[in-house]
């Protein structure tokens, strides 16, 4: 079967699908990944075909930052989405038998699939359905409330202006601060707001494709099944989620086939005790110098060695016991560290859990506060340190707690062992097999209560 995976956003929105794609490839399928051009090397390096999507999320962030008014920022985002919509349609029209879509471009993928008579399965990296059990990340009324818009994924998707995971309260399972009905109402409002951002783009796209208008304001409301690629040990499936919506386990990023660790890095690792990893992924572009000084001071206060990943911020730190690196596979590096300091993006959070080392979560936006709070509740991390309030003193103290605290290290190791026993890709393969056999309703669940979609 020819399978197209559609995703958009930063590296963290693409990398998990390289691992899922590799598993599909190993099962005999032809696999292509539609993603922004900057990730062509990552996709092809993992042995998968790449179909380019227009636009660069980093440039979108910069353009929105230069906008003179909210209206201008919305116009920039709408133009980005219109180009993206055409790219998704083109990628599907190039030939496929099945589309797997991330949440952000789900509405675009569904329209393209409908126009090309191709089935679409949702493959989401963060909780994207309202529930009574916890408020979705960034839901109104959760601790801290929704904040200023950020961009992660694609506008209208998790962590984008108005999307699930806009800056705000942690909204982690077990939080329940709004009460069951409040959690559900806030989640529904959040998803409707996310859909509203894409509504005009979807209306124009469906008209161009000769499709009827969709009845739901939520961009992914009619996609089934939907499989969430995170561990049920980290976020158990809510009992009131709709049928055919499940939590199946992580999809681990594939390591590029020709990748070798830089000699400078291996020499550094061998020259002393395990270092602490520090990186903020696609967060804080343009703040590299300020954060670099903060990180340098924190590392000195904690008395540790550190590997610092530059990321979109251009982060650098100085000192004999500090090495700055570029992008590299977390599955190789993290097990060689004493602790990991990161922005709590979904993929980096998963990589830290897999490695079995404690984490210091420094969330900035999107779904990051959600995962940061969850790490803390799981006992694998001290209390989160929001990026906008981060200091050398607080970061140094948290690093010290991770490298000296036996309880954090023990709990991280326990979680790693449990997560290693899961196989998130197997569930996707099972659903794809059902599509290939023409079975309807394969893997249906009965939701705990009606009306939680």
CSV table of C-alpha atoms in Angstrom, one decimal:
chain,number,residue,atom,x,y,z
A,1,UNK,CA,0.0,0.0,0.0
A,2,UNK,CA,1.2,3.5,-0.8
A,3,UNK,CA,1.0,5.6,2.4
A,4,UNK,CA,1.5,9.4,2.8
A,5,UNK,CA,2.1,10.9,6.2
A,6,UNK,CA,1.2,14.6,6.3
A,7,UNK,CA,2.8,16.8,9.0
A,8,UNK,CA,3.7,20.4,9.5
A,9,UNK,CA,5.7,22.5,12.0
A,10,UNK,CA,9.1,22.1,13.6
A,11,UNK,CA,11.4,19.1,13.8
A,12,UNK,CA,9.5,17.8,16.7
A,13,UNK,CA,6.4,17.6,14.6
A,14,UNK,CA,8.3,15.6,11.9
A,15,UNK,CA,10.7,13.3,13.7
A,16,UNK,CA,8.2,10.8,15.3
A,17,UNK,CA,6.7,10.2,11.9
A,18,UNK,CA,10.1,9.1,10.6
A,19,UNK,CA,10.1,6.2,13.0
A,20,UNK,CA,6.5,5.3,12.2
A,21,UNK,CA,7.3,5.5,8.5
A,22,UNK,CA,10.3,3.2,8.9
A,23,UNK,CA,8.0,0.6,10.6
A,24,UNK,CA,5.5,0.9,7.8
A,25,UNK,CA,8.3,0.6,5.3
A,26,UNK,CA,9.5,-2.6,7.0
A,27,UNK,CA,6.0,-4.0,6.8
A,28,UNK,CA,6.2,-3.7,3.0
A,29,UNK,CA,4.4,-0.4,2.4
A,30,UNK,CA,5.6,2.4,0.2
A,31,UNK,CA,6.0,5.5,2.5
A,32,UNK,CA,6.3,9.2,1.8
A,33,UNK,CA,6.3,12.1,4.3
A,34,UNK,CA,4.9,15.4,3.3
A,35,UNK,CA,6.7,18.0,5.4
A,36,UNK,CA,8.3,21.4,5.0
A,37,UNK,CA,11.4,21.6,2.8
A,38,UNK,CA,13.9,22.1,5.7
A,39,UNK,CA,13.2,18.5,6.8
A,40,UNK,CA,13.8,16.9,3.5
A,41,UNK,CA,17.2,15.7,4.6
A,42,UNK,CA,15.8,14.2,7.8
A,43,UNK,CA,13.1,12.3,6.0
A,44,UNK,CA,15.2,11.0,3.2
A,45,UNK,CA,18.0,10.2,5.6
A,46,UNK,CA,15.6,7.8,7.3
A,47,UNK,CA,14.9,6.0,4.0
A,48,UNK,CA,11.6,7.6,3.3
A,49,UNK,CA,10.4,9.6,0.3
A,50,UNK,CA,9.8,13.3,0.9
A,51,UNK,CA,7.1,15.4,-0.6
A,52,UNK,CA,7.7,19.1,0.0
A,53,UNK,CA,5.1,21.4,1.7
A,54,UNK,CA,5.5,25.1,1.1
A,55,UNK,CA,6.4,27.5,3.8
A,56,UNK,CA,8.9,27.5,6.6
A,57,UNK,CA,7.6,27.7,10.2
A,58,UNK,CA,10.6,29.6,11.4
A,59,UNK,CA,10.0,32.2,8.8
A,60,UNK,CA,6.4,32.4,9.8
A,61,UNK,CA,7.4,33.1,13.4
A,62,UNK,CA,9.6,35.9,12.2
A,63,UNK,CA,7.0,37.3,9.9
A,64,UNK,CA,4.4,37.3,12.7
A,65,UNK,CA,6.9,39.0,15.0
A,66,UNK,CA,7.4,41.8,12.4
A,67,UNK,CA,3.6,42.3,11.9
A,68,UNK,CA,2.5,45.8,12.9
A,69,UNK,CA,-0.9,44.8,14.1
A,70,UNK,CA,-2.9,41.7,15.0
A,71,UNK,CA,-4.8,42.0,11.7
A,72,UNK,CA,-1.5,41.9,9.8
A,73,UNK,CA,-0.4,38.9,11.8
A,74,UNK,CA,-3.6,37.1,10.9
A,75,UNK,CA,-3.1,37.9,7.3
A,76,UNK,CA,0.4,36.5,7.3
A,77,UNK,CA,-0.9,33.3,8.9
A,78,UNK,CA,-3.8,33.0,6.5
A,79,UNK,CA,-1.4,33.3,3.5
A,80,UNK,CA,0.8,30.7,5.0
A,81,UNK,CA,-2.2,28.3,5.5
A,82,UNK,CA,-3.4,28.9,1.9
A,83,UNK,CA,-0.1,27.9,0.5
A,84,UNK,CA,0.1,25.0,2.9
A,85,UNK,CA,-3.4,23.8,1.8
A,86,UNK,CA,-2.3,23.7,-1.9
A,87,UNK,CA,0.8,21.8,-0.9
A,88,UNK,CA,-1.2,19.2,1.0
A,89,UNK,CA,-3.5,18.7,-1.9
A,90,UNK,CA,-0.6,18.4,-4.3
A,91,UNK,CA,1.1,15.8,-2.0
A,92,UNK,CA,-2.0,13.7,-1.9
A,93,UNK,CA,-2.7,14.1,-5.6
A,94,UNK,CA,0.8,12.8,-6.4
A,95,UNK,CA,-0.5,9.4,-5.5
A,96,UNK,CA,-1.3,7.5,-2.3
A,97,UNK,CA,-3.7,4.9,-1.1
A,98,UNK,CA,-3.9,6.1,2.5
A,99,UNK,CA,-3.2,9.4,4.3
A,100,UNK,CA,-1.9,9.5,7.9
A,101,UNK,CA,-2.3,13.1,9.2
A,102,UNK,CA,-0.9,15.0,12.1
A,103,UNK,CA,-3.4,17.2,14.0
A,104,UNK,CA,-2.3,20.6,12.7
A,105,UNK,CA,-3.0,19.9,9.0
A,106,UNK,CA,-5.8,17.5,9.7
A,107,UNK,CA,-8.6,19.6,8.1
A,108,UNK,CA,-6.5,20.1,5.0
A,109,UNK,CA,-5.6,16.4,4.8
A,110,UNK,CA,-9.2,15.4,5.1
A,111,UNK,CA,-10.3,17.7,2.3
A,112,UNK,CA,-7.5,16.5,0.0
A,113,UNK,CA,-8.3,12.9,0.9
A,114,UNK,CA,-12.0,13.4,0.2
A,115,UNK,CA,-11.2,15.1,-3.2
A,116,UNK,CA,-8.9,12.2,-4.2
A,117,UNK,CA,-11.1,9.4,-2.7
A,118,UNK,CA,-8.4,8.4,-0.3
A,119,UNK,CA,-9.1,7.4,3.3
A,120,UNK,CA,-7.5,9.5,6.1
A,121,UNK,CA,-6.4,8.3,9.6
A,122,UNK,CA,-5.5,10.8,12.3
A,123,UNK,CA,-2.1,10.3,13.9
A,124,UNK,CA,-1.8,12.9,16.6
A,125,UNK,CA,1.1,13.6,19.0
A,126,UNK,CA,-0.9,15.4,21.8
A,127,UNK,CA,-4.4,15.0,23.3
A,128,UNK,CA,-6.8,16.7,20.8
A,129,UNK,CA,-10.3,15.7,22.1
A,130,UNK,CA,-12.1,17.4,24.9
A,131,UNK,CA,-12.6,15.3,28.0
A,132,UNK,CA,-14.1,15.6,31.5
A,133,UNK,CA,-10.9,14.1,32.9
A,134,UNK,CA,-8.5,17.1,32.4
A,135,UNK,CA,-8.5,20.4,30.6
A,136,UNK,CA,-6.7,20.3,27.2
A,137,UNK,CA,-3.4,22.2,27.1
A,138,UNK,CA,-4.1,25.9,27.0
A,139,UNK,CA,-7.8,25.6,27.8
A,140,UNK,CA,-9.5,28.8,29.1
A,141,UNK,CA,-9.7,28.6,32.9
A,142,UNK,CA,-6.8,26.2,33.4
A,143,UNK,CA,-4.1,27.4,35.7
A,144,UNK,CA,-2.6,30.4,34.1
A,145,UNK,CA,-5.2,30.7,31.4
A,146,UNK,CA,-4.5,30.9,27.7
A,147,UNK,CA,-1.7,33.3,26.9
A,148,UNK,CA,-0.4,35.0,23.8
A,149,UNK,CA,-0.4,33.0,20.6
A,150,UNK,CA,2.6,30.9,19.7
A,151,UNK,CA,3.4,28.8,16.7
A,152,UNK,CA,4.2,25.2,16.9
A,153,UNK,CA,2.9,22.7,14.3
A,154,UNK,CA,0.7,24.7,12.0
A,155,UNK,CA,-1.7,27.5,12.8
A,156,UNK,CA,-4.9,26.0,14.1
A,157,UNK,CA,-3.1,22.9,15.4
A,158,UNK,CA,-1.6,22.2,18.8
A,159,UNK,CA,0.2,25.1,20.2
A,160,UNK,CA,-0.6,27.6,17.5
A,161,UNK,CA,-2.6,30.8,17.7
A,162,UNK,CA,-5.8,29.6,19.3
A,163,UNK,CA,-5.0,25.9,18.9
A,164,UNK,CA,-4.9,23.3,21.5
A,165,UNK,CA,-1.9,24.0,23.6
A,166,UNK,CA,-1.6,27.7,23.3
A,167,UNK,CA,0.4,29.0,26.3
A,168,UNK,CA,-1.4,28.6,29.5
A,169,UNK,CA,-2.0,26.2,32.3
A,170,UNK,CA,-0.5,22.7,32.5
A,171,UNK,CA,-3.8,21.0,31.9
A,172,UNK,CA,-2.2,17.7,32.8
A,173,UNK,CA,-4.1,14.5,33.6
A,174,UNK,CA,-4.9,14.5,37.3
A,175,UNK,CA,-5.1,18.3,37.3
A,176,UNK,CA,-8.9,18.4,37.0
A,177,UNK,CA,-8.9,22.0,38.3
A,178,UNK,CA,-12.0,23.0,36.3
A,179,UNK,CA,-14.2,20.1,37.4
A,180,UNK,CA,-15.5,17.5,34.9
A,181,UNK,CA,-18.0,19.7,33.1
A,182,UNK,CA,-15.6,22.7,33.2
A,183,UNK,CA,-12.8,20.6,31.7
A,184,UNK,CA,-15.1,19.4,28.9
A,185,UNK,CA,-16.5,22.8,28.1
A,186,UNK,CA,-13.1,24.4,28.1
A,187,UNK,CA,-11.7,21.7,25.7
A,188,UNK,CA,-14.6,22.2,23.4
A,189,UNK,CA,-14.2,25.9,23.3
A,190,UNK,CA,-10.5,25.6,22.6
A,191,UNK,CA,-11.1,23.2,19.7
A,192,UNK,CA,-13.8,25.4,18.2
A,193,UNK,CA,-11.4,28.4,18.5
A,194,UNK,CA,-8.7,26.4,16.8
A,195,UNK,CA,-11.1,25.4,14.0
A,196,UNK,CA,-12.1,29.1,13.6
A,197,UNK,CA,-8.6,30.0,12.6
A,198,UNK,CA,-8.7,27.5,9.7
A,199,UNK,CA,-12.3,27.9,8.8
A,200,UNK,CA,-11.8,30.5,6.0
A,201,UNK,CA,-8.9,28.6,4.6
A,202,UNK,CA,-10.8,25.3,4.6
A,203,UNK,CA,-13.8,27.0,3.1
A,204,UNK,CA,-11.7,28.3,0.2
A,205,UNK,CA,-9.9,25.0,-0.2
A,206,UNK,CA,-13.1,22.9,-0.3
A,207,UNK,CA,-14.7,25.3,-2.8
A,208,UNK,CA,-11.6,25.0,-5.0
A,209,UNK,CA,-11.9,21.2,-4.8
A,210,UNK,CA,-15.6,21.2,-5.5
A,211,UNK,CA,-16.4,19.8,-2.1
A,212,UNK,CA,-19.4,20.7,0.1
A,213,UNK,CA,-18.8,22.8,3.2
A,214,UNK,CA,-18.0,20.9,6.4
A,215,UNK,CA,-20.6,21.2,9.2
A,216,UNK,CA,-18.1,21.1,12.1
A,217,UNK,CA,-16.0,24.1,13.2
A,218,UNK,CA,-13.3,21.6,14.3
A,219,UNK,CA,-10.8,20.8,11.5
A,220,UNK,CA,-10.5,17.1,12.4
A,221,UNK,CA,-14.0,16.4,13.6
A,222,UNK,CA,-14.9,13.9,10.9
A,223,UNK,CA,-11.6,12.0,10.8
A,224,UNK,CA,-11.7,8.5,12.3
A,225,UNK,CA,-9.9,6.5,13.5
A,226,UNK,CA,-7.6,8.8,15.4
A,227,UNK,CA,-4.5,7.3,17.1
A,228,UNK,CA,-2.5,9.3,19.6
A,229,UNK,CA,1.2,8.6,19.6
A,230,UNK,CA,2.1,8.9,23.3
A,231,UNK,CA,2.2,6.4,26.1
A,232,UNK,CA,-1.0,5.5,28.0
A,233,UNK,CA,1.3,5.4,31.0
A,234,UNK,CA,2.0,9.1,30.6
A,235,UNK,CA,-1.6,10.1,29.6
A,236,UNK,CA,-4.2,7.3,29.9
A,237,UNK,CA,-7.0,7.3,27.4
A,238,UNK,CA,-9.9,9.3,28.9
A,239,UNK,CA,-13.0,7.1,29.3
A,240,UNK,CA,-15.2,9.6,27.7
A,241,UNK,CA,-13.3,10.0,24.4
A,242,UNK,CA,-15.3,9.1,21.3
A,243,UNK,CA,-15.1,5.6,19.8
A,244,UNK,CA,-12.3,5.0,17.3
A,245,UNK,CA,-10.1,7.5,19.2
A,246,UNK,CA,-7.2,5.8,21.1
A,247,UNK,CA,-3.9,6.2,22.8
A,248,UNK,CA,-1.4,3.6,21.4
A,249,UNK,CA,2.1,4.5,22.5
A,250,UNK,CA,5.0,6.5,21.2
A,251,UNK,CA,6.3,6.5,17.7
A,252,UNK,CA,10.1,6.7,18.2
A,253,UNK,CA,12.0,8.8,15.7
A,254,UNK,CA,14.2,6.9,13.3
A,255,UNK,CA,17.9,7.6,13.3
A,256,UNK,CA,19.2,8.6,9.9
A,257,UNK,CA,21.0,5.6,8.4
A,258,UNK,CA,24.3,7.3,7.7
A,259,UNK,CA,24.5,9.2,11.0
A,260,UNK,CA,27.6,9.0,13.1
A,261,UNK,CA,28.3,11.1,16.3
A,262,UNK,CA,30.7,13.9,15.8
A,263,UNK,CA,34.2,13.1,17.1
A,264,UNK,CA,34.1,16.3,19.1
A,265,UNK,CA,31.1,15.0,20.9
A,266,UNK,CA,32.4,11.5,21.6
A,267,UNK,CA,35.6,12.9,22.9
A,268,UNK,CA,33.7,15.2,25.2
A,269,UNK,CA,31.6,12.4,26.6
A,270,UNK,CA,34.6,10.2,27.2
A,271,UNK,CA,36.5,13.0,28.9
A,272,UNK,CA,34.5,13.1,32.1
A,273,UNK,CA,31.3,12.1,34.0
A,274,UNK,CA,28.0,12.1,32.1
A,275,UNK,CA,27.0,15.6,31.2
A,276,UNK,CA,23.6,17.3,31.4
A,277,UNK,CA,21.9,18.0,28.1
A,278,UNK,CA,20.4,21.5,27.7
A,279,UNK,CA,18.3,22.5,24.7
A,280,UNK,CA,15.1,24.4,23.9
A,281,UNK,CA,14.3,23.1,20.5
A,282,UNK,CA,12.4,25.5,18.3
A,283,UNK,CA,11.7,27.9,21.2
A,284,UNK,CA,13.1,31.4,21.8
A,285,UNK,CA,14.5,32.3,18.3
A,286,UNK,CA,16.8,35.3,18.6
A,287,UNK,CA,17.4,34.8,22.4
A,288,UNK,CA,20.5,32.7,22.0
A,289,UNK,CA,22.9,35.1,23.6
A,290,UNK,CA,20.7,35.9,26.7
A,291,UNK,CA,19.9,32.2,27.3
A,292,UNK,CA,23.5,31.2,26.6
A,293,UNK,CA,24.7,33.5,29.4
A,294,UNK,CA,22.0,32.1,31.7
A,295,UNK,CA,22.8,28.5,30.9
A,296,UNK,CA,26.6,29.1,31.4
A,297,UNK,CA,25.9,30.5,34.9
A,298,UNK,CA,23.5,27.7,35.8
A,299,UNK,CA,25.9,25.0,34.7
A,300,UNK,CA,28.6,26.6,36.8
A,301,UNK,CA,26.3,26.9,39.9
A,302,UNK,CA,25.4,23.2,39.6
A,303,UNK,CA,29.0,22.1,39.0
A,304,UNK,CA,28.2,19.8,36.1
A,305,UNK,CA,29.4,19.2,32.5
A,306,UNK,CA,26.9,20.1,29.8
A,307,UNK,CA,26.1,19.4,26.1
A,308,UNK,CA,24.1,22.4,24.8
A,309,UNK,CA,22.0,22.2,21.7
A,310,UNK,CA,21.8,25.4,19.7
A,311,UNK,CA,18.2,24.9,18.4
A,312,UNK,CA,16.3,27.8,16.8
A,313,UNK,CA,17.5,30.1,19.5
A,314,UNK,CA,21.1,29.8,18.4
A,315,UNK,CA,21.9,28.9,21.9
A,316,UNK,CA,25.6,28.8,22.9
A,317,UNK,CA,27.3,28.5,26.2
A,318,UNK,CA,30.9,28.8,27.2
A,319,UNK,CA,33.3,27.0,29.5
A,320,UNK,CA,35.7,24.1,29.5
A,321,UNK,CA,33.0,21.7,30.7
A,322,UNK,CA,30.4,22.8,28.0
A,323,UNK,CA,30.1,21.7,24.4
A,324,UNK,CA,27.6,23.2,21.9
A,325,UNK,CA,26.1,20.9,19.3
A,326,UNK,CA,23.6,21.1,16.5
A,327,UNK,CA,20.7,18.7,15.7
A,328,UNK,CA,21.4,15.1,16.6
A,329,UNK,CA,19.4,12.0,17.5
A,330,UNK,CA,18.2,12.3,21.1
A,331,UNK,CA,17.9,8.5,21.3
A,332,UNK,CA,21.7,8.3,21.0
A,333,UNK,CA,22.6,11.2,23.3
A,334,UNK,CA,20.1,11.2,26.1
A,335,UNK,CA,21.0,7.8,27.6
A,336,UNK,CA,24.6,9.1,27.9
A,337,UNK,CA,23.6,12.0,30.0
A,338,UNK,CA,22.9,12.5,33.7
A,339,UNK,CA,19.8,14.6,33.1
A,340,UNK,CA,18.1,16.5,30.3
A,341,UNK,CA,16.9,20.1,30.4
A,342,UNK,CA,14.4,20.8,27.6
A,343,UNK,CA,11.3,22.8,26.5
A,344,UNK,CA,9.0,19.9,27.1
A,345,UNK,CA,7.9,19.5,23.6
A,346,UNK,CA,6.1,16.2,23.0
A,347,UNK,CA,8.9,14.5,21.2
A,348,UNK,CA,11.7,15.6,23.5
A,349,UNK,CA,9.6,14.7,26.5
A,350,UNK,CA,9.2,11.2,25.1
A,351,UNK,CA,12.9,10.9,24.3
A,352,UNK,CA,13.8,11.8,27.9
A,353,UNK,CA,11.4,9.2,29.3
A,354,UNK,CA,12.8,6.6,26.9
A,355,UNK,CA,16.3,7.3,28.1
A,356,UNK,CA,15.4,6.9,31.8
A,357,UNK,CA,17.1,10.0,33.0
A,358,UNK,CA,15.5,12.9,35.1
A,359,UNK,CA,14.3,16.0,33.3
A,360,UNK,CA,14.1,19.7,34.0
A,361,UNK,CA,11.2,21.0,32.0
A,362,UNK,CA,11.4,24.6,30.8
A,363,UNK,CA,8.1,25.1,28.9
A,364,UNK,CA,7.4,28.2,26.8
A,365,UNK,CA,4.2,27.7,24.8
A,366,UNK,CA,2.1,25.2,22.9
A,367,UNK,CA,1.5,21.8,24.5
A,368,UNK,CA,4.8,22.2,26.5
A,369,UNK,CA,3.2,23.2,29.9
A,370,UNK,CA,1.0,20.1,29.6
A,371,UNK,CA,3.9,17.7,29.2
A,372,UNK,CA,6.0,19.6,31.7
A,373,UNK,CA,3.3,19.2,34.4
A,374,UNK,CA,2.9,15.6,33.5
A,375,UNK,CA,6.6,14.9,34.0
A,376,UNK,CA,6.5,16.4,37.4
A,377,UNK,CA,3.4,14.4,38.4
A,378,UNK,CA,5.0,11.2,37.2
A,379,UNK,CA,7.9,11.9,39.5
A,380,UNK,CA,10.5,12.1,36.7
A,381,UNK,CA,11.2,15.9,37.0
A,382,UNK,CA,11.2,18.7,39.6
A,383,UNK,CA,8.6,21.4,39.3
A,384,UNK,CA,8.6,23.0,35.8
A,385,UNK,CA,10.5,26.3,35.3
A,386,UNK,CA,8.6,28.4,32.7
A,387,UNK,CA,11.0,29.9,30.1
A,388,UNK,CA,9.9,33.4,30.6
A,389,UNK,CA,10.7,33.3,34.3
A,390,UNK,CA,13.9,31.2,34.1
A,391,UNK,CA,17.0,32.3,36.1
A,392,UNK,CA,20.4,30.9,36.5
A,393,UNK,CA,19.6,30.3,40.1
A,394,UNK,CA,16.4,28.3,39.5
A,395,UNK,CA,17.9,26.3,36.6
A,396,UNK,CA,21.1,25.5,38.6
A,397,UNK,CA,19.0,24.3,41.6
A,398,UNK,CA,16.8,22.1,39.4
A,399,UNK,CA,19.8,20.5,37.7
A,400,UNK,CA,21.3,19.8,41.1
A,401,UNK,CA,18.1,18.2,42.2
A,402,UNK,CA,18.2,15.9,39.1
A,403,UNK,CA,21.8,14.8,39.4
A,404,UNK,CA,21.7,14.2,43.2
A,405,UNK,CA,18.1,13.1,43.8
A,406,UNK,CA,17.9,9.3,43.9
A,407,UNK,CA,14.0,9.3,43.8
A,408,UNK,CA,14.0,11.2,40.5
A,409,UNK,CA,16.6,8.9,39.0
A,410,UNK,CA,14.8,5.8,40.2
A,411,UNK,CA,11.4,6.9,38.9
A,412,UNK,CA,12.9,7.9,35.5
A,413,UNK,CA,14.4,4.4,35.2
A,414,UNK,CA,11.1,2.7,36.1
A,415,UNK,CA,9.2,4.7,33.5
A,416,UNK,CA,11.8,4.0,30.8
A,417,UNK,CA,11.4,0.2,31.5
A,418,UNK,CA,7.6,0.5,31.3
A,419,UNK,CA,7.5,2.6,28.1
A,420,UNK,CA,10.0,0.2,26.4
A,421,UNK,CA,7.4,-2.6,26.6
A,422,UNK,CA,4.9,-0.6,24.5
A,423,UNK,CA,4.7,-0.7,20.7
A,424,UNK,CA,2.8,2.3,19.4
A,425,UNK,CA,3.5,1.6,15.7
A,426,UNK,CA,1.9,-1.9,16.0
A,427,UNK,CA,-1.5,-0.4,16.5
A,428,UNK,CA,-1.1,1.8,13.4
A,429,UNK,CA,-0.1,-1.2,11.4
A,430,UNK,CA,-3.2,-3.0,12.6
A,431,UNK,CA,-5.5,-0.2,11.5
A,432,UNK,CA,-3.8,0.0,8.2
A,433,UNK,CA,-4.3,-3.7,7.7
A,434,UNK,CA,-8.0,-3.2,8.4
A,435,UNK,CA,-8.1,-0.5,5.7
A,436,UNK,CA,-6.4,-2.7,3.3
A,437,UNK,CA,-8.9,-5.5,4.0
A,438,UNK,CA,-11.8,-3.0,3.6
A,439,UNK,CA,-13.0,-3.6,7.2
A,440,UNK,CA,-15.3,-1.0,8.7
A,441,UNK,CA,-15.2,0.0,12.4
A,442,UNK,CA,-11.9,-1.9,13.0
A,443,UNK,CA,-10.7,-1.1,16.5
A,444,UNK,CA,-13.8,0.8,17.6
A,445,UNK,CA,-14.1,1.7,21.2
A,446,UNK,CA,-17.2,2.6,23.1
A,447,UNK,CA,-16.8,6.0,24.7
A,448,UNK,CA,-17.6,6.2,28.4
A,449,UNK,CA,-20.2,8.9,27.9
A,450,UNK,CA,-21.7,10.4,24.8
A,451,UNK,CA,-21.0,13.9,23.7
A,452,UNK,CA,-17.3,14.1,24.5
A,453,UNK,CA,-16.1,14.6,21.0
